[in-house]
CSV table of C-alpha atoms and ligand atoms in Angstrom, one decimal:
chain,number,residue,atom,x,y,z
A,1,UNK,CA,42.7,49.7,-56.5
A,2,UNK,CA,46.4,50.0,-57.3
A,3,UNK,CA,47.7,52.3,-60.0
A,4,UNK,CA,47.9,51.2,-63.6
A,5,UNK,CA,51.4,52.6,-63.9
A,6,UNK,CA,53.8,53.4,-61.1
A,7,UNK,CA,57.2,55.0,-61.8
A,8,UNK,CA,59.5,55.4,-58.8
A,9,UNK,CA,62.7,57.3,-58.7
A,10,UNK,CA,63.8,56.4,-62.2
A,11,UNK,CA,67.2,57.4,-63.5
A,12,UNK,CA,68.5,56.7,-67.0
A,13,UNK,CA,71.7,57.9,-68.6
A,14,UNK,CA,73.3,57.3,-72.0
A,15,UNK,CA,77.0,57.3,-71.1
A,16,UNK,CA,77.4,60.7,-69.4
A,17,UNK,CA,74.1,62.2,-70.7
A,18,UNK,CA,71.5,62.1,-68.0
A,19,UNK,CA,68.2,61.6,-69.8
A,20,UNK,CA,66.0,61.0,-66.7
A,21,UNK,CA,66.8,62.0,-63.2
A,22,UNK,CA,64.7,60.6,-60.3
A,23,UNK,CA,61.4,60.6,-62.1
A,24,UNK,CA,58.4,59.4,-60.0
A,25,UNK,CA,54.7,59.5,-60.8
A,26,UNK,CA,51.7,57.2,-61.1
A,27,UNK,CA,48.8,56.9,-63.5
A,28,UNK,CA,45.3,55.4,-62.9
A,29,UNK,CA,43.1,53.7,-65.4
A,30,UNK,CA,40.8,55.6,-67.7
A,31,UNK,CA,43.0,58.6,-68.3
A,32,UNK,CA,44.5,60.3,-71.3
A,33,UNK,CA,47.7,62.0,-70.2
A,34,UNK,CA,49.8,64.5,-72.1
A,35,UNK,CA,53.6,63.9,-71.7
A,36,UNK,CA,55.1,67.3,-72.4
A,37,UNK,CA,58.5,68.8,-72.5
A,38,UNK,CA,60.9,70.7,-74.7
A,39,UNK,CA,63.3,68.8,-77.1
A,40,UNK,CA,65.6,66.5,-75.2
A,41,UNK,CA,63.6,66.6,-71.9
A,42,UNK,CA,63.3,62.8,-71.8
A,43,UNK,CA,59.9,62.0,-73.2
A,44,UNK,CA,61.0,59.3,-75.6
A,45,UNK,CA,63.4,57.8,-73.1
A,46,UNK,CA,60.6,57.5,-70.6
A,47,UNK,CA,58.3,55.8,-73.2
A,48,UNK,CA,61.1,53.3,-74.1
A,49,UNK,CA,61.5,52.4,-70.5
A,50,UNK,CA,57.8,51.9,-70.1
A,51,UNK,CA,57.6,49.8,-73.3
A,52,UNK,CA,60.5,47.6,-72.0
A,53,UNK,CA,62.8,48.6,-74.9
A,54,UNK,CA,65.4,50.1,-72.5
A,55,UNK,CA,66.2,49.6,-68.9
A,56,UNK,CA,66.5,52.3,-66.2
A,57,UNK,CA,69.9,52.6,-64.4
A,58,UNK,CA,67.9,52.6,-61.2
A,59,UNK,CA,64.4,53.0,-59.9
A,60,UNK,CA,61.3,50.8,-60.5
A,61,UNK,CA,58.5,50.8,-63.0
A,62,UNK,CA,55.3,48.7,-62.5
A,63,UNK,CA,52.5,48.3,-65.0
A,64,UNK,CA,49.2,46.6,-63.9
A,65,UNK,CA,51.1,45.3,-60.9
A,66,UNK,CA,54.0,43.7,-62.7
A,67,UNK,CA,57.6,45.0,-63.2
A,68,UNK,CA,58.5,45.9,-66.8
A,69,UNK,CA,59.2,42.6,-68.7
A,70,UNK,CA,57.5,40.0,-70.9
A,71,UNK,CA,54.2,40.3,-68.8
A,72,UNK,CA,53.9,44.1,-69.2
A,73,UNK,CA,54.8,43.9,-72.9
A,74,UNK,CA,51.5,42.0,-73.3
A,75,UNK,CA,49.5,44.9,-72.0
A,76,UNK,CA,51.5,47.9,-73.3
A,77,UNK,CA,50.9,49.1,-76.9
A,78,UNK,CA,53.7,51.4,-78.1
A,79,UNK,CA,53.6,53.7,-81.0
A,80,UNK,CA,57.2,55.0,-81.4
A,81,UNK,CA,58.2,58.2,-83.1
A,82,UNK,CA,59.8,56.2,-85.9
A,83,UNK,CA,57.8,53.5,-87.8
A,84,UNK,CA,58.3,49.9,-86.6
A,85,UNK,CA,57.1,48.3,-89.9
A,86,UNK,CA,59.5,46.7,-92.4
A,87,UNK,CA,60.2,48.3,-95.8
A,88,UNK,CA,58.8,45.3,-97.9
A,89,UNK,CA,55.4,45.4,-96.2
A,90,UNK,CA,52.1,46.5,-97.7
A,91,UNK,CA,49.5,47.9,-95.3
A,92,UNK,CA,47.8,44.5,-95.1
A,93,UNK,CA,51.1,42.8,-94.1
A,94,UNK,CA,51.6,45.3,-91.3
A,95,UNK,CA,48.2,44.3,-90.0
A,96,UNK,CA,48.8,40.6,-90.4
A,97,UNK,CA,52.1,41.0,-88.6
A,98,UNK,CA,50.5,42.7,-85.6
A,99,UNK,CA,47.6,40.2,-85.6
A,100,UNK,CA,50.1,37.3,-85.4
A,101,UNK,CA,52.3,39.0,-82.9
A,102,UNK,CA,49.8,40.4,-80.4
A,103,UNK,CA,47.1,38.1,-79.0
A,104,UNK,CA,45.1,41.2,-77.9
A,105,UNK,CA,44.9,42.5,-81.5
A,106,UNK,CA,41.2,43.3,-82.3
A,107,UNK,CA,40.4,42.6,-86.0
A,108,UNK,CA,37.1,44.4,-85.8
A,109,UNK,CA,38.6,47.5,-84.4
A,110,UNK,CA,41.4,47.4,-86.9
A,111,UNK,CA,39.0,47.2,-89.8
A,112,UNK,CA,36.9,50.1,-88.5
A,113,UNK,CA,39.9,52.3,-87.8
A,114,UNK,CA,41.5,51.4,-91.2
A,115,UNK,CA,38.5,52.7,-93.0
A,116,UNK,CA,38.3,55.8,-90.8
A,117,UNK,CA,41.9,56.5,-91.4
A,118,UNK,CA,41.5,56.0,-95.2
A,119,UNK,CA,44.2,53.4,-95.3
A,120,UNK,CA,44.5,51.2,-98.4
A,121,UNK,CA,45.4,47.5,-97.6
A,122,UNK,CA,47.4,47.2,-100.9
A,123,UNK,CA,49.6,50.3,-100.4
A,124,UNK,CA,53.3,49.8,-99.8
A,125,UNK,CA,54.2,51.1,-96.4
A,126,UNK,CA,57.3,52.9,-97.9
A,127,UNK,CA,55.0,54.7,-100.4
A,128,UNK,CA,52.9,56.3,-97.6
A,129,UNK,CA,53.3,60.0,-96.9
A,130,UNK,CA,54.4,61.0,-93.3
A,131,UNK,CA,50.8,61.7,-92.3
A,132,UNK,CA,49.5,58.4,-93.7
A,133,UNK,CA,52.4,56.6,-92.0
A,134,UNK,CA,51.3,58.1,-88.7
A,135,UNK,CA,47.7,57.0,-89.4
A,136,UNK,CA,48.9,53.5,-90.0
A,137,UNK,CA,51.1,53.3,-86.9
A,138,UNK,CA,48.3,54.8,-84.8
A,139,UNK,CA,45.8,52.3,-86.1
A,140,UNK,CA,48.1,49.4,-85.4
A,141,UNK,CA,48.8,50.7,-81.8
A,142,UNK,CA,45.1,51.4,-81.0
A,143,UNK,CA,43.8,48.1,-82.5
A,144,UNK,CA,45.3,46.2,-79.6
A,145,UNK,CA,43.1,45.8,-76.5
A,146,UNK,CA,46.0,47.0,-74.3
A,147,UNK,CA,45.9,48.4,-70.8
A,148,UNK,CA,48.4,51.2,-71.5
A,149,UNK,CA,49.0,52.9,-74.8
A,150,UNK,CA,52.2,54.9,-75.3
A,151,UNK,CA,51.9,57.3,-78.3
A,152,UNK,CA,55.0,59.2,-79.1
A,153,UNK,CA,54.1,62.3,-81.2
A,154,UNK,CA,51.3,60.4,-83.0
A,155,UNK,CA,50.0,63.1,-85.3
A,156,UNK,CA,52.9,65.5,-85.9
A,157,UNK,CA,52.7,64.9,-89.7
A,158,UNK,CA,48.9,64.8,-90.0
A,159,UNK,CA,47.3,67.9,-91.7
A,160,UNK,CA,45.5,70.3,-89.4
A,161,UNK,CA,42.0,69.5,-90.7
A,162,UNK,CA,42.4,65.7,-90.3
A,163,UNK,CA,44.0,66.2,-86.8
A,164,UNK,CA,40.7,67.0,-85.2
A,165,UNK,CA,39.0,63.9,-86.6
A,166,UNK,CA,41.9,61.7,-85.6
A,167,UNK,CA,41.9,63.0,-82.0
A,168,UNK,CA,38.2,62.2,-81.9
A,169,UNK,CA,39.0,58.7,-83.1
A,170,UNK,CA,41.6,58.3,-80.4
A,171,UNK,CA,39.0,59.2,-77.8
A,172,UNK,CA,36.4,57.0,-79.4
A,173,UNK,CA,38.5,53.9,-79.9
A,174,UNK,CA,40.2,53.9,-76.6
A,175,UNK,CA,38.9,51.6,-73.9
A,176,UNK,CA,38.1,53.5,-70.6
A,177,UNK,CA,39.7,50.6,-68.6
A,178,UNK,CA,43.0,51.6,-70.2
A,179,UNK,CA,45.1,54.8,-70.2
A,180,UNK,CA,47.0,56.6,-72.9
A,181,UNK,CA,50.3,58.5,-72.4
A,182,UNK,CA,50.7,60.8,-75.4
A,183,UNK,CA,53.9,62.8,-76.0
A,184,UNK,CA,53.4,65.8,-78.2
A,185,UNK,CA,54.4,69.4,-79.0
A,186,UNK,CA,51.1,70.1,-80.7
A,187,UNK,CA,49.4,71.5,-77.6
A,188,UNK,CA,46.8,73.8,-79.0
A,189,UNK,CA,45.3,71.0,-81.1
A,190,UNK,CA,45.6,68.1,-78.6
A,191,UNK,CA,45.1,69.6,-75.1
A,192,UNK,CA,41.3,69.2,-75.3
A,193,UNK,CA,41.6,65.4,-75.0
A,194,UNK,CA,43.9,65.4,-72.0
A,195,UNK,CA,42.7,64.5,-68.5
A,196,UNK,CA,46.1,65.1,-66.9
A,197,UNK,CA,49.5,66.5,-68.0
A,198,UNK,CA,53.0,65.5,-67.0
A,199,UNK,CA,55.8,68.0,-67.8
A,200,UNK,CA,59.5,67.0,-67.9
A,201,UNK,CA,62.4,69.4,-67.9
A,202,UNK,CA,65.9,68.3,-68.5
A,203,UNK,CA,65.0,64.8,-67.3
A,204,UNK,CA,63.2,65.8,-64.1
A,205,UNK,CA,59.5,65.8,-63.4
A,206,UNK,CA,58.3,69.4,-63.2
A,207,UNK,CA,54.6,68.9,-62.9
A,208,UNK,CA,51.9,66.3,-62.9
A,209,UNK,CA,48.4,67.9,-62.7
A,210,UNK,CA,44.8,67.4,-63.8
A,211,UNK,CA,44.0,69.6,-66.7
A,212,UNK,CA,40.9,70.9,-65.0
A,213,UNK,CA,43.1,72.0,-62.0
A,214,UNK,CA,45.5,73.9,-64.4
A,215,UNK,CA,42.6,75.7,-65.9
A,216,UNK,CA,40.7,76.4,-62.7
A,217,UNK,CA,43.5,77.1,-60.2
A,218,UNK,CA,46.0,78.7,-62.5
A,219,UNK,CA,43.5,80.2,-64.9
A,220,UNK,CA,45.6,79.0,-67.9
A,221,UNK,CA,45.4,76.7,-70.8
A,222,UNK,CA,48.0,73.9,-71.0
A,223,UNK,CA,49.5,75.7,-74.0
A,224,UNK,CA,49.9,78.9,-72.0
A,225,UNK,CA,51.3,77.0,-69.0
A,226,UNK,CA,53.8,75.2,-71.3
A,227,UNK,CA,55.0,78.5,-72.9
A,228,UNK,CA,55.5,79.9,-69.4
A,229,UNK,CA,57.3,76.9,-68.0
A,230,UNK,CA,59.6,76.4,-71.0
A,231,UNK,CA,60.2,80.1,-71.8
A,232,UNK,CA,63.9,80.0,-71.3
A,233,UNK,CA,64.5,76.6,-73.0
B,301,ATP,N1,70.5,56.6,-77.8
B,301,ATP,C1,71.0,57.8,-77.2
B,301,ATP,N2,72.3,58.0,-77.0
B,301,ATP,C2,72.7,59.1,-76.4
B,301,ATP,N3,71.9,60.0,-75.9
B,301,ATP,C3,70.6,59.9,-76.1
B,301,ATP,C4,70.1,58.7,-76.7
B,301,ATP,N4,68.7,58.9,-76.7
B,301,ATP,C5,68.4,60.1,-76.1
B,301,ATP,N5,69.6,60.7,-75.7
B,301,ATP,C6,69.7,61.9,-75.0
B,301,ATP,O1,68.8,61.9,-73.9
B,301,ATP,C7,68.1,63.1,-73.7
B,301,ATP,C8,66.6,62.9,-73.7
B,301,ATP,O2,66.3,62.5,-75.1
B,301,ATP,P1,64.8,62.1,-75.5
B,301,ATP,O3,64.8,61.6,-76.9
B,301,ATP,O4,64.2,61.2,-74.5
B,301,ATP,O5,64.0,63.5,-75.4
B,301,ATP,P2,62.6,64.0,-75.9
B,301,ATP,O6,62.0,64.7,-74.8
B,301,ATP,O7,61.8,62.8,-76.5
B,301,ATP,O8,63.0,64.9,-77.1
B,301,ATP,P3,62.2,65.4,-78.5
B,301,ATP,O9,61.0,66.3,-78.0
B,301,ATP,O10,63.2,66.2,-79.2
B,301,ATP,O11,61.7,64.2,-79.2
B,301,ATP,C9,68.6,64.0,-74.8
B,301,ATP,O12,69.6,64.8,-74.3
B,301,ATP,C10,69.1,63.1,-75.9
B,301,ATP,O13,70.2,63.7,-76.6
């Protein structure tokens, strides 16, 4: 079976700034992949290209067999690092908006997750704390029955106690026919849910390995490997 995601020799620059430099990798279905890298290494840029919100200067990206475009937007659910909701919205409006916009929005899943995340339908989106905002955005993203979920620093503002429960929810609510690419700096908390990790450094792919391999062959946790790799950054 072909890969769910295939990125081939992708370059992306913003004027003179080279954000991605010849990045290639592929991802199969049923995986949770950590996208790691120090600040400015290109994680958000890569996610935007995969979500179809920006275009590479060169290289190709295919998702479920199609080049990035209207067809792939139907199967990619993106949680950006800044909220997508409008300031006038209440939580219930954000759900209605997503339900109308995405045919794969799953009402049952949304209701379950909303309860789990302790979201109140009547709350104004602008009144939510950073952690509650993240819970809302994560619920909206995971309530779609997508093939590929792109989660950019999804729980940076969530308190440490709730983090564990939310990670369990990500694993529980995700469909094993799909994959999740999750960018984060919170490695000690999150690495337990990863099957694979991708590390970017100054726009280049440094490593793409199974977590088990990192632990067995290198005898290190992902957090330890990260600290070693990015020591001089
Ligand atoms: N809109 C933009 N205009 C100009 N340069 C940009 C723009 N967006 C990103 N960059 C630059 O591209 C590089 C990669 O940025 P990107 O946001 O992808 O990194 P990141 O790995 O997500 O960083 P962080 O961990 O801090 O969120 C950085 O040098 C950044 O300054």
